[in-house]
Amino acid sequence: MSKVTVAKSAGFCFGVDRAVKMVYGELEKNTNVATLGPIIHNQDVVNDMQAKGARIVDSVEELRPDETVVIRSHGVGRDIYRQIEAKGNKMLDATCPFVSRIHKIVAEKTAEGYFILIAGDRDHPEVQGIVGHCDENCLVFKDNFELKAFFEKNYKNLQKKLAIVAQTTYNIVVWGECLNVIPKDDPDIVIYDTICNATDARQSDAAELAKNSDIMLVVGGRHSSNTVKLYEVCSRFCKTYHIENADELRTLKLPNANIIGITAGASTPAYIIKEVQTKMAENEILAANQDEEIDFAQALDESFKKIHTGEKVKGTVIAVNNTEVIVDLGTKHTGYVALNDLTDDPSKKPSDIVSVGDEIDLVVIKVNDAEGTVALSKRKVDEQAGYEKIVKAQQEGTVLEGIVQNVVNKGVTLTVMGVRVFIPASLTGLPRGAELDQLLKKKVEFIVIEVSEGSRKRAVGSIKAVQNAKKEEAKARFWETAEVGKTYTGKVKSLTSFGAFVDLGGIDGMVHISELSWKRIKHPSEVVNVGDTLEVYIKDLDKEANRISLGFKKAEDNPWEIFKANYKVGDVVKATIVSITSFGAFAQIIDGVDGLIHISQIADQKVENVKDVLSVGDEVDVKIIDIDPESKRISISMRALLDDADEDEAAEEEAPAEDAE
């Protein structure tokens, strides 16, 4: 028994689907319809349209005066638009949005003086349409070999910047090979990734299926570029057959196969794919679920199902770009979900929220039958579901998270689960009068304290309540383990004239100014700043008063202890004058330890005014003459060194007389 598997992304892409639905929609109300060339490369669909009254014309000149002309999904050049306008016919533009994007790119870059390189089949209508939006400064290349030849022969003499685009159905493997040919890091070359993501997905899915299949069937028109490329992709991995419809299966001599894969081009309707799948499953168990005759007309009728504004619908994502999501609703309309109707999070892109193939719940915002489009919203559906969750969160006191989006009058707002939450300034957790802008774009935790009912689903939240709860929890944990002498790492929260408050993790302790440094300081900012991380220890605790006294300076850093360990009475040291008084001068011996040079110890003669002899900043040699450990006072003398010198000199003078005796 063979297993038959259809690739997930097989069949109509949204651009083709949109074009087909636009034609059928117009035929419902107007039989005077002409398509400029076959609307898609699928003869079965084209035949059905002709049966319903549509004509195929090859040029604008062939249009009848009363006919509505439909531009097919491949798009056309600027001259064609001008000709239609001049002729005066009503026009429906079914150009695929991805193709229109390429038209815009090449037109803008041409106007900027760029030379345009187009990867694709120069005979394909889409490529011809792209060329029609350029001037003579453009070139179509089919593969990496032609592109390499261009760079080797023409690029150096071109003296123009390059803009490179690709046909939306271009082979992604060949495109990768082309990228390897393009000079790297050339500032004059701009590359645009214009291969339709549906094409990319279709080719990738087909390749994966082919790798795991014995044979592959590629269903689609003989002239369909993307179908031919699918055939090329699948042929790399297994025996592959290209057919237009199920009838062609009779002419094939298929080998026995355990696994059969089916994929289809962008112009292949779902009913043709299903016919092929059913015929392949004949006489198999799979056929038990597929023995109903497929009626194209019935399938078409189902696609014309009416939808209305406000209606809830399900849609399957068929394309995702940077600004919107396109969905298949199973009707003649193409559904569009704009980014602001997809999510309330401004930081997210459509691809962050949905992927091709996802089925999502939506609500209809606007229906445009003339263009065959429907504006949809996922956000509104999410809002209702989110509102119910918000109500539950309020009832249960659940802590929620959200990013502050706006600063408004008297507060801030954010959106959570599709519901707008207002947080008054008094409940933001910021001090009174603080700038609310500091919360903008920040993630915050809050609880819901009030929910409004009715059509305007709004809520009021409190950040402060969560902060207070966390503080109480932190306090409880702290007091359970706190003890004098225990060390903590904390962050300086604020400074006052008398000390620094340190956050120990939800509870604050204070380092008194006298505990910040062994030196005398006038303000804590001389040692620490707000935001600094400190290692502190508990000096004292008062749980009832909720007071925590902290120490910062360490015993081993005590300058007095360092001095005692390294100096003694009688030592001669260098000292720097730091202040002058009427009774002497203070000089720094080491950092944090000063000694007093009394006025009587400055010179060996009377000094009337200290400033006549010494100035702040002077470096002098002194002798330590006294150390008082209890009062931590040090007396030093310059005069003592002079006296010592005199004694030495006197001793030298007496020495010869003694020798003479």
XYZ file of C-alpha atoms in Angstrom:
661
model
C 0.000 0.000 0.000
C 1.488 3.335 -1.051
C 1.494 6.351 1.204
C 0.455 9.552 -0.597
C 1.574 12.851 0.958
C 0.772 16.374 -0.237
C 3.273 19.151 0.544
C 1.939 21.641 3.089
C 2.445 24.684 0.880
C 1.304 23.137 -2.407
C -1.029 25.139 -4.632
C -2.304 28.684 -4.927
C -0.134 31.377 -3.420
C -2.040 34.335 -2.037
C -1.158 36.557 -5.036
C -2.612 34.091 -7.550
C -5.524 33.318 -5.256
C -6.264 37.032 -4.969
C -6.145 37.523 -8.744
C -8.429 34.545 -9.451
C -10.961 35.685 -6.874
C -10.935 39.226 -8.258
C -11.811 37.920 -11.740
C -14.582 35.638 -10.486
C -15.882 38.424 -8.267
C -16.072 40.793 -11.236
C -17.722 38.126 -13.415
C -20.525 37.801 -10.857
C -21.680 41.339 -11.600
C -20.195 42.039 -15.014
C -19.654 39.675 -17.950
C -17.648 42.249 -19.905
C -14.320 41.256 -18.426
C -10.996 40.833 -20.194
C -7.716 39.678 -18.718
C -4.496 41.043 -20.142
C -2.967 37.660 -20.888
C -4.023 34.451 -19.071
C -4.778 35.387 -15.459
C -2.697 32.404 -14.312
C -0.733 29.610 -15.948
C -3.435 26.988 -15.450
C -5.553 26.038 -18.442
C -8.397 24.493 -16.405
C -8.992 27.724 -14.500
C -8.599 29.836 -17.638
C -11.126 27.649 -19.498
C -13.640 27.999 -16.670
C -13.272 31.794 -16.672
C -13.800 31.918 -20.425
C -16.910 29.793 -20.042
C -18.246 32.391 -17.615
C -17.613 35.257 -20.060
C -14.043 36.406 -19.541
C -11.944 37.184 -22.605
C -8.177 36.914 -22.872
C -6.478 39.718 -24.785
C -2.805 40.046 -25.591
C -2.671 43.827 -25.881
C -4.506 46.958 -24.757
C -5.504 47.629 -28.389
C -7.730 44.520 -28.347
C -9.899 45.843 -25.483
C -13.517 46.705 -26.213
C -14.725 50.079 -24.940
C -17.077 48.621 -22.300
C -14.725 45.946 -20.980
C -13.153 45.892 -17.546
C -9.524 44.895 -17.919
C -7.806 42.846 -15.215
C -4.035 43.130 -14.766
C -2.846 39.636 -13.882
C -0.786 38.779 -10.813
C 2.465 38.911 -12.810
C 2.069 42.677 -13.194
C 2.848 44.914 -16.180
C 5.156 47.800 -17.035
C 4.380 51.500 -16.691
C 3.595 51.901 -20.386
C 0.702 49.421 -20.136
C -0.905 51.435 -17.321
C -0.589 54.579 -19.438
C -2.166 52.845 -22.454
C -5.148 51.606 -20.402
C -5.643 55.064 -18.924
C -5.520 56.622 -22.388
C -8.034 54.089 -23.741
C -10.417 54.803 -20.847
C -11.268 51.238 -19.783
C -12.065 50.413 -16.177
C -9.139 48.547 -14.635
C -8.757 45.990 -11.831
C -5.131 45.637 -10.764
C -4.533 42.089 -9.519
C -0.742 42.448 -9.437
C 0.689 40.369 -6.610
C 1.729 42.694 -3.736
C 5.181 41.074 -3.713
C 5.568 41.918 -7.410
C 4.327 45.471 -6.799
C 7.055 45.823 -4.177
C 9.683 44.963 -6.806
C 8.158 47.528 -9.186
C 8.499 50.169 -6.476
C 12.104 49.206 -5.682
C 13.357 49.285 -9.281
C 11.483 52.511 -10.053
C 12.989 54.269 -7.028
C 16.493 52.959 -7.651
C 16.309 53.842 -11.347
C 15.364 57.398 -10.369
C 18.392 57.458 -8.045
C 20.691 56.514 -10.932
C 21.241 52.846 -10.114
C 21.797 50.110 -12.705
C 19.213 47.349 -12.115
C 20.060 43.632 -12.238
C 17.079 41.261 -12.359
C 17.425 37.534 -11.615
C 14.830 35.633 -13.621
C 13.476 34.381 -16.920
C 13.617 37.297 -19.374
C 10.657 35.835 -21.324
C 8.417 35.537 -18.252
C 5.585 38.122 -17.959
C 6.590 39.042 -14.405
C 10.153 39.838 -15.437
C 8.943 41.793 -18.468
C 6.722 43.805 -16.140
C 9.655 44.536 -13.821
C 11.772 45.663 -16.767
C 8.885 47.964 -17.696
C 9.488 49.945 -14.483
C 13.186 50.506 -15.295
C 14.882 52.533 -17.995
C 17.552 51.239 -20.380
C 19.970 50.775 -17.452
C 18.905 47.254 -16.549
C 19.869 43.676 -17.277
C 18.129 40.320 -16.771
C 20.315 37.329 -15.882
C 19.086 33.748 -15.612
C 21.755 32.202 -13.366
C 25.062 32.640 -11.564
C 27.051 32.063 -14.770
C 25.461 35.014 -16.566
C 25.841 37.129 -13.432
C 29.527 36.213 -13.137
C 30.074 37.172 -16.780
C 28.483 40.574 -16.107
C 30.816 41.308 -13.207
C 33.874 40.144 -15.138
C 33.124 42.113 -18.327
C 30.884 45.055 -17.511
C 30.897 46.061 -13.867
C 34.244 47.857 -13.724
C 33.324 50.127 -16.644
C 29.735 50.694 -15.557
C 30.426 53.575 -13.141
C 26.992 53.136 -11.582
C 25.694 51.744 -8.336
C 23.874 48.395 -8.573
C 20.480 47.328 -7.255
C 19.789 43.588 -7.549
C 16.311 42.010 -7.358
C 14.886 38.596 -8.216
C 11.723 37.288 -9.837
C 9.353 36.273 -7.028
C 9.374 32.638 -8.197
C 13.131 32.429 -8.765
C 14.835 29.182 -7.747
C 16.124 29.704 -4.193
C 19.065 27.349 -4.749
C 20.212 29.260 -7.842
C 19.671 32.540 -5.984
C 22.081 31.321 -3.310
C 24.633 30.528 -6.018
C 24.162 34.028 -7.446
C 24.796 35.635 -4.058
C 28.182 33.901 -3.953
C 29.142 35.601 -7.227
C 28.338 39.132 -6.069
C 31.389 41.025 -4.678
C 31.279 41.113 -0.889
C 31.201 44.357 1.112
C 30.855 46.565 -1.964
C 29.067 49.738 -0.753
C 27.832 50.425 -4.299
C 25.789 47.194 -4.473
C 22.358 46.860 -2.857
C 20.707 43.411 -2.820
C 16.969 43.001 -2.228
C 15.502 39.653 -1.172
C 12.391 39.703 -3.359
C 11.723 35.987 -3.733
C 8.200 35.483 -2.399
C 8.256 33.756 0.979
C 5.486 31.501 -0.318
C 7.813 30.468 -3.165
C 10.621 29.881 -0.689
C 8.352 27.809 1.559
C 6.886 25.889 -1.388
C 10.318 24.964 -2.761
C 11.686 24.080 0.694
C 8.650 21.924 1.541
C 8.853 20.200 -1.840
C 12.561 19.472 -1.382
C 11.985 17.964 2.069
C 9.113 15.827 0.773
C 11.145 14.687 -2.257
C 14.016 13.601 -0.010
C 11.660 11.210 1.765
C 9.643 10.000 -1.255
C 10.173 7.358 -3.926
C 8.494 9.447 -6.623
C 7.166 13.016 -6.793
C 4.272 14.449 -8.783
C 4.502 18.168 -9.528
C 1.104 19.514 -10.562
C 0.808 22.743 -12.544
C 0.743 24.435 -15.920
C 3.424 23.684 -18.479
C 4.112 27.426 -18.785
C 4.121 28.098 -15.047
C 7.597 29.290 -14.066
C 7.285 28.369 -10.410
C 5.924 24.898 -11.294
C 8.903 24.247 -13.564
C 11.226 25.315 -10.754
C 9.448 22.931 -8.361
C 10.065 20.151 -10.872
C 13.754 21.076 -10.978
C 14.007 21.110 -7.175
C 12.284 17.738 -6.711
C 14.237 16.087 -9.539
C 17.398 16.490 -7.509
C 16.162 13.977 -4.940
C 13.907 11.405 -6.635
C 12.100 10.445 -9.855
C 9.752 13.345 -10.608
C 6.820 13.804 -13.028
C 5.301 17.110 -14.160
C 1.552 16.922 -14.886
C -1.104 19.572 -15.433
C -4.061 17.636 -14.003
C -5.262 14.213 -12.871
C -6.171 13.103 -16.420
C -2.481 12.984 -17.350
C -1.883 10.257 -14.766
C -3.342 7.752 -17.251
C -0.464 8.378 -19.666
C 2.237 7.843 -17.063
C 3.858 4.518 -16.352
C 4.589 5.015 -12.694
C 6.921 2.553 -10.978
C 5.912 0.824 -7.768
C 6.509 3.179 -4.886
C 5.992 3.017 -1.151
C 5.927 6.779 -0.669
C 4.465 9.177 -3.243
C 4.817 12.926 -2.769
C 2.641 15.578 -4.397
C 3.339 19.280 -4.687
C 1.853 21.953 -6.930
C 2.681 25.326 -8.400
C 1.226 28.647 -7.338
C -1.301 28.555 -10.193
C -2.757 25.165 -9.299
C -6.191 25.219 -7.604
C -6.838 22.998 -4.601
C -9.462 20.936 -6.451
C -6.911 19.789 -9.077
C -4.454 18.783 -6.344
C -7.221 16.839 -4.636
C -8.162 15.069 -7.881
C -4.557 13.931 -8.331
C -4.364 12.782 -4.728
C -7.620 10.861 -5.053
C -6.622 9.115 -8.283
C -3.283 8.137 -6.795
C -5.100 6.648 -3.836
C -7.575 4.594 -5.902
C -7.764 0.978 -4.787
C -5.999 2.058 -1.598
C -7.456 2.656 1.846
C -6.883 6.361 1.253
C -9.621 6.275 -1.361
C -12.236 5.422 1.264
C -12.225 9.035 2.388
C -11.977 10.521 -1.091
C -14.565 8.741 -3.220
C -16.823 11.769 -3.559
C -16.777 13.308 -7.023
C -15.068 16.660 -6.964
C -17.267 19.395 -8.370
C -15.266 22.455 -9.346
C -18.372 24.593 -9.621
C -19.442 23.568 -6.123
C -15.984 24.327 -4.739
C -16.141 27.683 -6.466
C -19.568 28.434 -5.038
C -18.272 27.725 -1.553
C -15.506 30.257 -2.118
C -18.150 32.946 -2.797
C -19.521 32.671 0.741
C -20.492 36.100 2.075
C -18.762 37.537 5.107
C -19.794 40.585 7.106
C -18.191 43.244 9.284
C -18.014 42.098 12.896
C -18.180 38.413 11.967
C -15.743 36.034 13.638
C -13.858 33.878 11.128
C -10.975 31.444 10.960
C -8.167 32.006 8.492
C -5.028 30.195 7.413
C -1.862 32.279 7.138
C -0.546 32.107 3.578
C 2.025 34.917 3.627
C 3.841 37.075 6.161
C 5.735 40.291 5.456
C 7.061 43.166 7.533
C 3.809 45.123 7.753
C 0.954 42.624 7.482
C -0.232 39.038 7.328
C -2.261 37.608 4.436
C -4.769 34.874 5.235
C -6.975 32.492 3.270
C -10.569 32.625 4.510
C -11.888 29.987 2.121
C -13.887 32.692 0.325
C -13.368 34.808 -2.777
C -11.772 37.480 -0.598
C -8.145 37.781 0.380
C -7.779 38.611 4.056
C -5.244 41.138 5.320
C -4.239 41.651 8.943
C -2.275 44.886 9.424
C 0.457 44.892 12.064
C -1.521 47.093 14.465
C -4.461 44.691 14.139
C -2.193 41.733 14.761
C -0.619 42.759 18.050
C -0.499 45.514 20.623
C 3.245 45.066 21.109
C 5.095 47.699 19.025
C 8.380 45.828 19.397
C 7.190 42.752 17.500
C 7.088 41.956 13.782
C 4.366 39.831 12.134
C 6.815 36.916 11.828
C 7.271 36.958 15.615
C 3.577 36.169 16.070
C 2.418 33.897 13.245
C 3.898 31.615 10.602
C 2.697 30.431 7.205
C 0.230 27.581 7.728
C -1.058 28.785 11.114
C -4.832 28.815 11.576
C -5.906 31.870 13.564
C -9.145 33.325 14.916
C -10.055 36.729 13.499
C -12.832 39.290 13.400
C -13.854 41.128 10.211
C -13.213 44.888 10.339
C -14.047 45.893 6.770
C -15.112 44.153 3.567
C -14.155 45.551 0.147
C -16.010 43.497 -2.472
C -14.722 45.676 -5.308
C -11.116 44.780 -4.573
C -11.865 41.354 -3.144
C -10.168 42.133 0.153
C -11.117 41.903 3.810
C -9.475 43.814 6.651
C -9.222 41.587 9.702
C -8.117 41.851 13.306
C -6.501 39.251 15.497
C -5.943 41.812 18.212
C -9.671 42.289 18.850
C -10.143 38.551 19.286
C -7.163 38.460 21.618
C -8.571 41.439 23.531
C -11.744 39.569 24.465
C -9.818 36.490 25.537
C -7.341 38.722 27.340
C -10.109 40.634 29.117
C -11.411 37.423 30.619
C -7.905 36.574 31.825
C -7.483 40.091 33.258
C -10.701 39.728 35.258
C -9.469 36.401 36.612
C -6.075 37.936 37.458
C -7.815 40.666 39.463
C -9.898 38.152 41.361
C -6.888 35.989 42.209
C -4.375 38.804 42.764
C -2.054 37.420 40.087
C 1.088 39.433 39.347
C 1.276 40.354 35.637
C 4.068 41.721 33.456
C 3.930 44.349 30.738
C 5.976 47.008 28.949
C 5.037 50.636 29.614
C 4.004 52.081 26.256
C 2.842 55.618 26.988
C 3.089 58.376 29.568
C -0.313 60.031 29.839
C -1.955 62.581 32.076
C -1.430 61.500 35.695
C -0.013 58.086 34.918
C 1.269 55.520 32.427
C -0.393 52.902 30.227
C 0.529 49.480 28.966
C -1.306 46.711 27.158
C -1.456 43.169 28.456
C -3.278 40.332 26.694
C -4.928 42.926 24.457
C -6.329 44.992 27.344
C -5.200 48.563 28.057
C -4.091 49.007 31.657
C -3.782 52.449 33.272
C -1.436 52.866 36.232
C -1.874 56.161 38.143
C 1.315 58.075 38.990
C 0.719 57.442 42.690
C 0.780 53.680 42.064
C 3.854 53.545 39.810
C 6.185 53.075 42.769
C 8.088 56.258 41.887
C 8.548 59.103 44.404
C 6.018 61.933 44.307
C 6.859 64.362 41.510
C 9.296 61.988 39.782
C 9.486 61.945 35.982
C 7.250 59.169 34.652
C 9.297 59.003 31.435
C 11.832 56.827 33.243
C 9.293 53.971 33.066
C 8.765 54.286 29.303
C 9.596 51.058 27.398
C 10.462 49.335 30.697
C 9.062 45.939 31.701
C 7.133 46.224 34.966
C 5.255 43.906 37.298
C 1.818 44.936 38.536
C -1.485 43.660 39.847
C -4.925 44.589 38.538
C -6.940 46.486 41.138
C -9.931 47.511 39.015
C -11.580 46.336 35.780
C -14.170 48.310 33.806
C -17.160 46.563 32.286
C -18.968 47.334 29.053
C -17.616 47.993 25.564
C -14.501 49.866 26.736
C -12.552 47.085 28.349
C -10.016 48.852 30.525
C -8.185 48.069 33.743
C -6.350 49.925 36.496
C -3.133 48.464 37.852
C -0.611 49.059 40.611
C 3.151 48.607 40.386
C 3.530 49.921 43.922
C 1.454 47.093 45.393
C 3.816 44.505 43.911
C 6.867 46.434 45.110
C 5.437 46.710 48.629
C 4.639 43.006 48.718
C 8.176 42.170 47.600
C 9.622 44.496 50.235
C 7.620 42.812 52.976
C 8.765 39.391 51.778
C 12.371 40.592 51.634
C 12.118 42.086 55.129
C 10.756 38.853 56.539
C 13.566 36.849 54.928
C 16.171 39.343 56.145
C 15.108 39.371 59.792
C 15.017 35.574 59.849
C 18.762 35.334 59.172
C 20.220 38.741 60.102
C 22.843 38.948 62.854
C 25.539 41.379 63.945
C 28.730 40.859 61.962
C 27.053 39.245 58.946
C 28.327 40.536 55.611
C 26.084 41.671 52.727
C 26.582 43.063 49.242
C 24.272 45.995 48.612
C 23.751 48.965 46.338
C 23.855 52.598 47.483
C 20.275 53.850 47.234
C 20.595 57.419 48.507
C 22.959 59.802 50.297
C 22.314 62.255 53.135
C 24.625 64.580 55.025
C 24.959 61.998 57.794
C 25.393 58.770 55.825
C 24.549 56.424 52.955
C 21.467 54.198 52.689
C 22.228 50.809 51.180
C 19.672 48.436 49.638
C 20.351 44.959 50.987
C 17.754 43.364 48.724
C 14.369 44.829 49.578
C 15.361 46.343 52.908
C 17.619 49.340 53.588
C 20.417 49.783 56.078
C 22.459 52.901 56.838
C 26.212 53.398 56.859
C 26.919 56.416 59.084
C 29.340 58.955 57.635
C 31.853 58.024 60.329
C 31.737 54.411 59.108
C 32.454 55.227 55.492
C 36.104 56.183 55.880
C 38.901 56.261 58.427
C 39.607 59.789 57.268
C 37.547 62.801 58.204
C 35.082 63.514 55.364
C 32.538 66.282 55.020
C 30.005 64.346 52.932
C 29.418 60.663 51.995
C 29.798 61.549 48.294
C 33.552 61.869 48.895
C 33.620 58.069 49.257
C 30.552 56.583 47.534
C 27.933 57.492 44.923
C 24.337 56.433 44.368
C 24.381 53.140 42.465
C 27.736 51.949 43.831
C 27.921 48.338 44.993
C 29.358 47.980 48.505
C 30.340 45.119 50.754
C 28.983 46.017 54.196
C 28.483 44.285 57.527
C 25.888 44.635 60.269
C 27.070 46.689 63.257
C 23.766 46.866 65.074
C 20.126 45.727 64.670
C 16.856 47.115 66.030
C 14.002 44.998 64.687
C 11.279 46.921 66.524
C 12.416 50.234 65.053
C 13.290 48.505 61.770
C 16.783 50.020 61.908
C 19.913 48.418 60.534
C 23.279 50.039 61.224
C 25.979 49.041 58.786
C 29.746 49.242 58.735
C 31.852 49.733 55.648
C 35.395 50.626 56.711
C 37.565 47.668 57.702
C 39.888 47.334 60.699
C 42.828 46.310 58.547
C 42.489 49.601 56.651
C 42.643 51.710 59.868
C 45.449 54.234 59.220
C 46.242 54.471 62.958
C 46.866 50.716 63.161
C 49.003 50.876 60.040
C 50.981 53.760 61.597
C 51.518 51.931 64.910
C 52.767 48.857 63.080
C 55.320 50.752 61.018
C 56.484 53.795 63.041
C 57.898 54.532 66.532
C 59.221 57.451 68.581
C 62.550 58.567 67.216
C 61.820 57.757 63.569
C 62.587 60.441 61.025
C 59.957 60.737 58.297
C 58.868 63.037 55.517
C 55.561 64.810 56.146
C 53.377 67.189 54.147
C 51.922 70.320 55.736
C 48.122 70.084 55.531
C 47.006 72.949 57.796
C 48.424 75.823 59.812
C 47.210 77.155 63.172
C 48.401 79.846 65.553
C 50.110 77.230 67.705
C 51.742 75.157 65.003
C 51.206 73.109 61.839
C 49.618 69.738 61.135
C 51.526 67.503 58.735
C 50.372 64.257 57.125
C 52.686 61.360 57.866
C 50.674 58.703 56.008
C 47.239 58.901 54.409
C 44.799 59.424 57.289
C 47.377 60.113 60.023
C 48.580 63.635 60.862
C 51.114 64.818 63.413
C 51.399 68.228 65.114
C 54.523 70.320 64.752
C 54.155 72.685 67.701
C 55.325 76.250 67.012
C 58.168 75.642 69.452
C 59.283 72.621 67.408
C 59.548 74.372 64.054
C 62.957 75.997 64.424
C 65.832 76.390 66.889
C 64.905 80.015 67.333
C 61.673 81.714 68.304
C 58.977 81.730 65.578
C 56.446 84.553 65.856
C 54.166 83.410 63.015
C 54.029 79.866 61.658
C 53.103 81.139 58.175
C 56.439 82.982 58.005
C 58.172 79.601 57.959
C 55.713 77.015 56.598
C 53.004 76.846 53.929
C 50.337 74.252 53.191
C 51.799 71.718 50.781
C 55.381 72.010 51.996
C 57.178 68.700 52.404
C 59.440 68.648 55.468
C 61.613 66.190 57.361
C 60.397 65.637 60.925
C 61.211 63.457 63.880
C 58.519 61.598 65.812
C 58.969 62.763 69.422
C 55.792 61.423 71.033
C 52.914 58.980 70.335
C 49.783 58.984 72.533
C 47.840 55.749 71.708
C 44.796 56.644 73.809
C 44.136 60.042 72.266
C 45.707 58.991 68.957
C 47.924 62.074 68.913
C 51.376 62.320 67.432
C 53.931 65.015 68.133
C 56.577 65.632 65.517
C 59.468 68.070 65.401
C 61.599 69.851 62.834
C 63.707 71.461 65.568
C 64.726 68.073 66.960
C 66.508 67.338 63.722
C 68.358 70.674 64.008
C 69.366 69.885 67.603
C 70.601 66.478 66.546
C 72.661 68.097 63.825
C 74.199 70.562 66.303
C 75.095 67.760 68.694
C 76.719 65.796 65.910
C 78.711 68.846 64.856
C 79.841 69.514 68.437
C 80.888 65.920 68.828
C 83.000 66.151 65.708
C 84.752 69.316 67.017
C 85.599 67.702 70.386
C 86.969 64.522 68.940
C 90.480 65.896 67.893
C 91.185 67.359 71.370
C 90.573 64.006 72.986
C 92.864 62.338 70.475
C 95.643 64.875 71.282
C 95.660 63.958 74.955
